[in-house]
Short mmCIF file of C-alpha atoms in Angstrom, two decimals:
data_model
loop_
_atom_site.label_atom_id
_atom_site.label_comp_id
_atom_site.label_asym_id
_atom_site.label_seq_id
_atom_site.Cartn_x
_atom_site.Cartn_y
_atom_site.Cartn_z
CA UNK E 1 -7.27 -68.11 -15.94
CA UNK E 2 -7.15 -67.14 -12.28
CA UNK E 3 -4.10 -64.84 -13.71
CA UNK E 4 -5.70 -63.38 -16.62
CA UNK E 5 -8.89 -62.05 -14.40
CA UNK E 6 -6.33 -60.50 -11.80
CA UNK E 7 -4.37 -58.69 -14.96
CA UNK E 8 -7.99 -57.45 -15.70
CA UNK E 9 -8.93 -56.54 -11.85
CA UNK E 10 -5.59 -54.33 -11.57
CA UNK E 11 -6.14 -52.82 -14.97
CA UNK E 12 -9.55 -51.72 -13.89
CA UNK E 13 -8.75 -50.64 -10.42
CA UNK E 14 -5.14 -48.47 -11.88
CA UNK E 15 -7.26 -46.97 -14.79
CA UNK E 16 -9.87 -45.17 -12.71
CA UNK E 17 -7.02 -44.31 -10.75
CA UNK E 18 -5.12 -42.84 -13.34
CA UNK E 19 -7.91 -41.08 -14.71
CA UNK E 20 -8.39 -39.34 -11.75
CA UNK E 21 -4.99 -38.25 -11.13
CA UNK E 22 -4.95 -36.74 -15.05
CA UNK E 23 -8.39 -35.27 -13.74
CA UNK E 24 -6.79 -33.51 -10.74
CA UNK E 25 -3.89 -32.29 -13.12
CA UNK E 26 -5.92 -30.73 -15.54
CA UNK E 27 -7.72 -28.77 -13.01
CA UNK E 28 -4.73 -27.76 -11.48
CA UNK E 29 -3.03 -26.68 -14.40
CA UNK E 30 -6.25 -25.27 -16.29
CA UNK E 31 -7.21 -21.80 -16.12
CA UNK E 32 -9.66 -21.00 -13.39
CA UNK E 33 -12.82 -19.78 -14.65
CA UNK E 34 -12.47 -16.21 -12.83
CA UNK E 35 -9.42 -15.56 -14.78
CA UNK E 36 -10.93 -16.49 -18.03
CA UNK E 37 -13.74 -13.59 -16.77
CA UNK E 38 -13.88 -10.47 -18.15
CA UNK E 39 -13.41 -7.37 -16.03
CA UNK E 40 -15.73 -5.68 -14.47
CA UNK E 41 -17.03 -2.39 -16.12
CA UNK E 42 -16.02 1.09 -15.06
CA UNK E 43 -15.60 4.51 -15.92
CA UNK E 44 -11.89 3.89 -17.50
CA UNK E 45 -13.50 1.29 -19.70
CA UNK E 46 -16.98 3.01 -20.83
CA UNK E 47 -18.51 6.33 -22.61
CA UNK E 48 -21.79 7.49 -22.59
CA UNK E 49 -24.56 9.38 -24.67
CA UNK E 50 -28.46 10.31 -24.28
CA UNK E 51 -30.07 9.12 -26.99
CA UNK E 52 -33.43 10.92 -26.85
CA UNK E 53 -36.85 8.91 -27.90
CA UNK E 54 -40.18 9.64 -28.79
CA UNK E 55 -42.62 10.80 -26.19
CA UNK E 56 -46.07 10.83 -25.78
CA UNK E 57 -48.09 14.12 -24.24
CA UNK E 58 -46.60 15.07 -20.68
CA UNK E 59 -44.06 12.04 -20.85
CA UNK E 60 -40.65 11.95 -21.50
CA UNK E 61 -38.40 8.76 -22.64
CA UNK E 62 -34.51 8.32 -23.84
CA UNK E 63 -31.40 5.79 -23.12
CA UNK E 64 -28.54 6.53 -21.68
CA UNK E 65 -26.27 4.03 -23.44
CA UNK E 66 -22.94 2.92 -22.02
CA UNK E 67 -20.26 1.89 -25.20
CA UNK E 68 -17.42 -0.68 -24.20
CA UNK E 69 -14.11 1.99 -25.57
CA UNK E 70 -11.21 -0.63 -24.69
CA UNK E 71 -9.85 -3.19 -26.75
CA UNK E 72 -10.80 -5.96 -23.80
CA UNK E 73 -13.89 -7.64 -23.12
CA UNK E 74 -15.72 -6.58 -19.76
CA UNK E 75 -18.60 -6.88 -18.22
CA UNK E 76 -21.70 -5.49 -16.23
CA UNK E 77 -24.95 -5.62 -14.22
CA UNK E 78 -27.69 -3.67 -13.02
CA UNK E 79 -28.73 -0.51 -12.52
CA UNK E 80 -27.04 2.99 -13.54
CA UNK E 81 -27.41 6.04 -10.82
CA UNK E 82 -27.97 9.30 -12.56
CA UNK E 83 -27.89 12.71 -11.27
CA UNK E 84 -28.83 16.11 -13.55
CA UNK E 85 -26.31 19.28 -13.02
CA UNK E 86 -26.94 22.56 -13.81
CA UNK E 87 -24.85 24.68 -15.99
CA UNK E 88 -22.48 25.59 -12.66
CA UNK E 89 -22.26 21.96 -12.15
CA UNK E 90 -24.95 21.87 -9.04
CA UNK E 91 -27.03 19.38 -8.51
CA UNK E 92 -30.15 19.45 -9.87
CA UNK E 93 -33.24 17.60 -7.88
CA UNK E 94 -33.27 13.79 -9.12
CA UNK E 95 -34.92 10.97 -7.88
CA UNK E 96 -33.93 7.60 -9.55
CA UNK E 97 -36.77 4.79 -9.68
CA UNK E 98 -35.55 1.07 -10.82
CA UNK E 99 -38.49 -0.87 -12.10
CA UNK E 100 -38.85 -4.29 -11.41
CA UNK E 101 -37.20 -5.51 -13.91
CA UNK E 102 -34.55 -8.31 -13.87
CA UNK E 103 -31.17 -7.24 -14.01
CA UNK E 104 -29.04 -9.87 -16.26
CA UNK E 105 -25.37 -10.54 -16.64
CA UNK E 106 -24.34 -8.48 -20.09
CA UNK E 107 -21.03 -9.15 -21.54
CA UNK E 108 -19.19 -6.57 -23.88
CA UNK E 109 -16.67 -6.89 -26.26
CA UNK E 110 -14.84 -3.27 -27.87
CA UNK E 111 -17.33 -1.20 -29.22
CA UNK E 112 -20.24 -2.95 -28.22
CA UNK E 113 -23.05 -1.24 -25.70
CA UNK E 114 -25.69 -1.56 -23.17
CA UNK E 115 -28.32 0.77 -22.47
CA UNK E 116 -31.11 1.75 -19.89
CA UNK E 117 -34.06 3.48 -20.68
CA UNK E 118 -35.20 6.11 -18.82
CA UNK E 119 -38.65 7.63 -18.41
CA UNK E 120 -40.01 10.97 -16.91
CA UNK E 121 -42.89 13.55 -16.58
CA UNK E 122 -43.03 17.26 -18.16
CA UNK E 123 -45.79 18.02 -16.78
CA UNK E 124 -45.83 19.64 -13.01
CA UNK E 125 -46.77 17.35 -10.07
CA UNK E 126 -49.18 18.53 -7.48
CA UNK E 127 -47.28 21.77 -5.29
CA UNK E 128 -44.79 22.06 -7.98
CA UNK E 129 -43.89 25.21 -10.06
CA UNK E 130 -44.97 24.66 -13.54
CA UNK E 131 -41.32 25.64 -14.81
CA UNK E 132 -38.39 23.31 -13.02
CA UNK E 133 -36.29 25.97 -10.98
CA UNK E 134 -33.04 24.77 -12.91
CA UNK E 135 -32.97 23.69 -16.25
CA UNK E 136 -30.60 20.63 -16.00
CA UNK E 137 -27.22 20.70 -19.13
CA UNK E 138 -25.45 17.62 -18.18
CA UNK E 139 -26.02 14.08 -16.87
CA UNK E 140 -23.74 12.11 -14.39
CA UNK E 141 -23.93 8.79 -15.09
CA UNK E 142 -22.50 6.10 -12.83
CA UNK E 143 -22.29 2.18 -14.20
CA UNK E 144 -23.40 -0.49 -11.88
CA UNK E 145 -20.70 -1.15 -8.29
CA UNK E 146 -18.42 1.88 -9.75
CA UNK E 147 -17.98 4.84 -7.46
CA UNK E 148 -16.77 7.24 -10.24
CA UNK E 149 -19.26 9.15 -12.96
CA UNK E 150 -19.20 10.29 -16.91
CA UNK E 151 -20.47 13.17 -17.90
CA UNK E 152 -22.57 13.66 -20.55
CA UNK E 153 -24.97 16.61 -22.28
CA UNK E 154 -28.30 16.55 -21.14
CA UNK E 155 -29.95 18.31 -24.19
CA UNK E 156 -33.49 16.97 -23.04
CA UNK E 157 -35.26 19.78 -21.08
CA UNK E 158 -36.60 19.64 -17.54
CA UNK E 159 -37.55 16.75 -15.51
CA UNK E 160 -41.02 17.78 -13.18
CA UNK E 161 -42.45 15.95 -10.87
CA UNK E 162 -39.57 16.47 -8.27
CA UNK E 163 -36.94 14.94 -10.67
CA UNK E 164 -38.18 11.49 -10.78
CA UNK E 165 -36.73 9.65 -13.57
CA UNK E 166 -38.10 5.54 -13.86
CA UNK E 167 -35.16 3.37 -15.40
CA UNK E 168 -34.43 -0.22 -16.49
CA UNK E 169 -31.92 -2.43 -15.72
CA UNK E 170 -29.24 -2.51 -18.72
CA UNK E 171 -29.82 -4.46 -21.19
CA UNK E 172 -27.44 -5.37 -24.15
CA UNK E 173 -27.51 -3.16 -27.35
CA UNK E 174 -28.45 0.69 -27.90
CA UNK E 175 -32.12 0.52 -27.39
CA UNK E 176 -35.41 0.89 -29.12
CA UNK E 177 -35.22 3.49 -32.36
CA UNK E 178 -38.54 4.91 -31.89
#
């Protein structure tokens, strides 16, 4: 009996250590989980449109929707930055306002979008002209951590109130059809 027990003992005592070993194997020859992660979204990998909205008196609303145009899966996270051009390419005055919202991880496979809605006066503020000195024509858009831009129309009119424009983190799809 005494033999039988220590058969059992060893078997118990090797299994846990052969589990582990298989354990450490499988980790080491598994992918890691940051190269099963998509890449990060950038200019090269995205377009972009204005999609206007409705608006109420004096206020303005549209997305700006970014489109995934590879054949990969990448992601993104956060906040666009915006600037308005003129028809010369100049910059036009723009001051970019994130809300409070939270900004959540979005994962895109080809063809699918995120978007960011953005909000702004027409009417003048206080010591501003009631016309906007330059009408802005085009949009630079730049995604979240990227330090290039895409262009797009800006077929919207004039932004007052000193170019303030309110935003939204992205969120996942093309936005509210209102």
């Amino acid at each position: 009996m005494l033999f039988g027990k220590r058969t059992r003992r060893t078997r118990l005592f090797v299994a846990p250590a052969a589990l582990s070993a298989v354990t450490l194997i499988g980790i080491a020859a598994g992918p890691s989980q940051a190269a099963t992660r998509p890449g990060w979204a950038d200019t090269s990998s995205l377009s972009v449109r204005v999609h206007a909205l409705d608006s109420g008196a004096g206020q303005r609303y549209a997305t700006v929707i970014l489109t995934n145009k590879t054949h990969k899966t990448v992601r993104t996270q956060g906040y666009v930055g915006l600037q308005l051009l003129d028809p010369h390419g100049k910059d036009v005055p723009t001051h970019v306002v994130r809300d409070r919202g939270r900004a959540e991880p979005i994962t895109l496979k080809p063809g699918q979008s995120a978007y960011t809605r953005l909000h702004w006066g027409a009417v003048a503020g206080a010591g501003e002209p009631t016309k906007a000195e330059k009408d802005p024509t085009r949009l630079e858009v730049t995604p979240p951590d990227s330090r290039h831009h895409l262009n797009t129309a800006w077929k919207l009119g004039e932004v007052l109130q000193k170019g303030r424009i309110d935003i939204t983190p992205l969120a996942k799809g093309t936005g509210p059809r209102f």
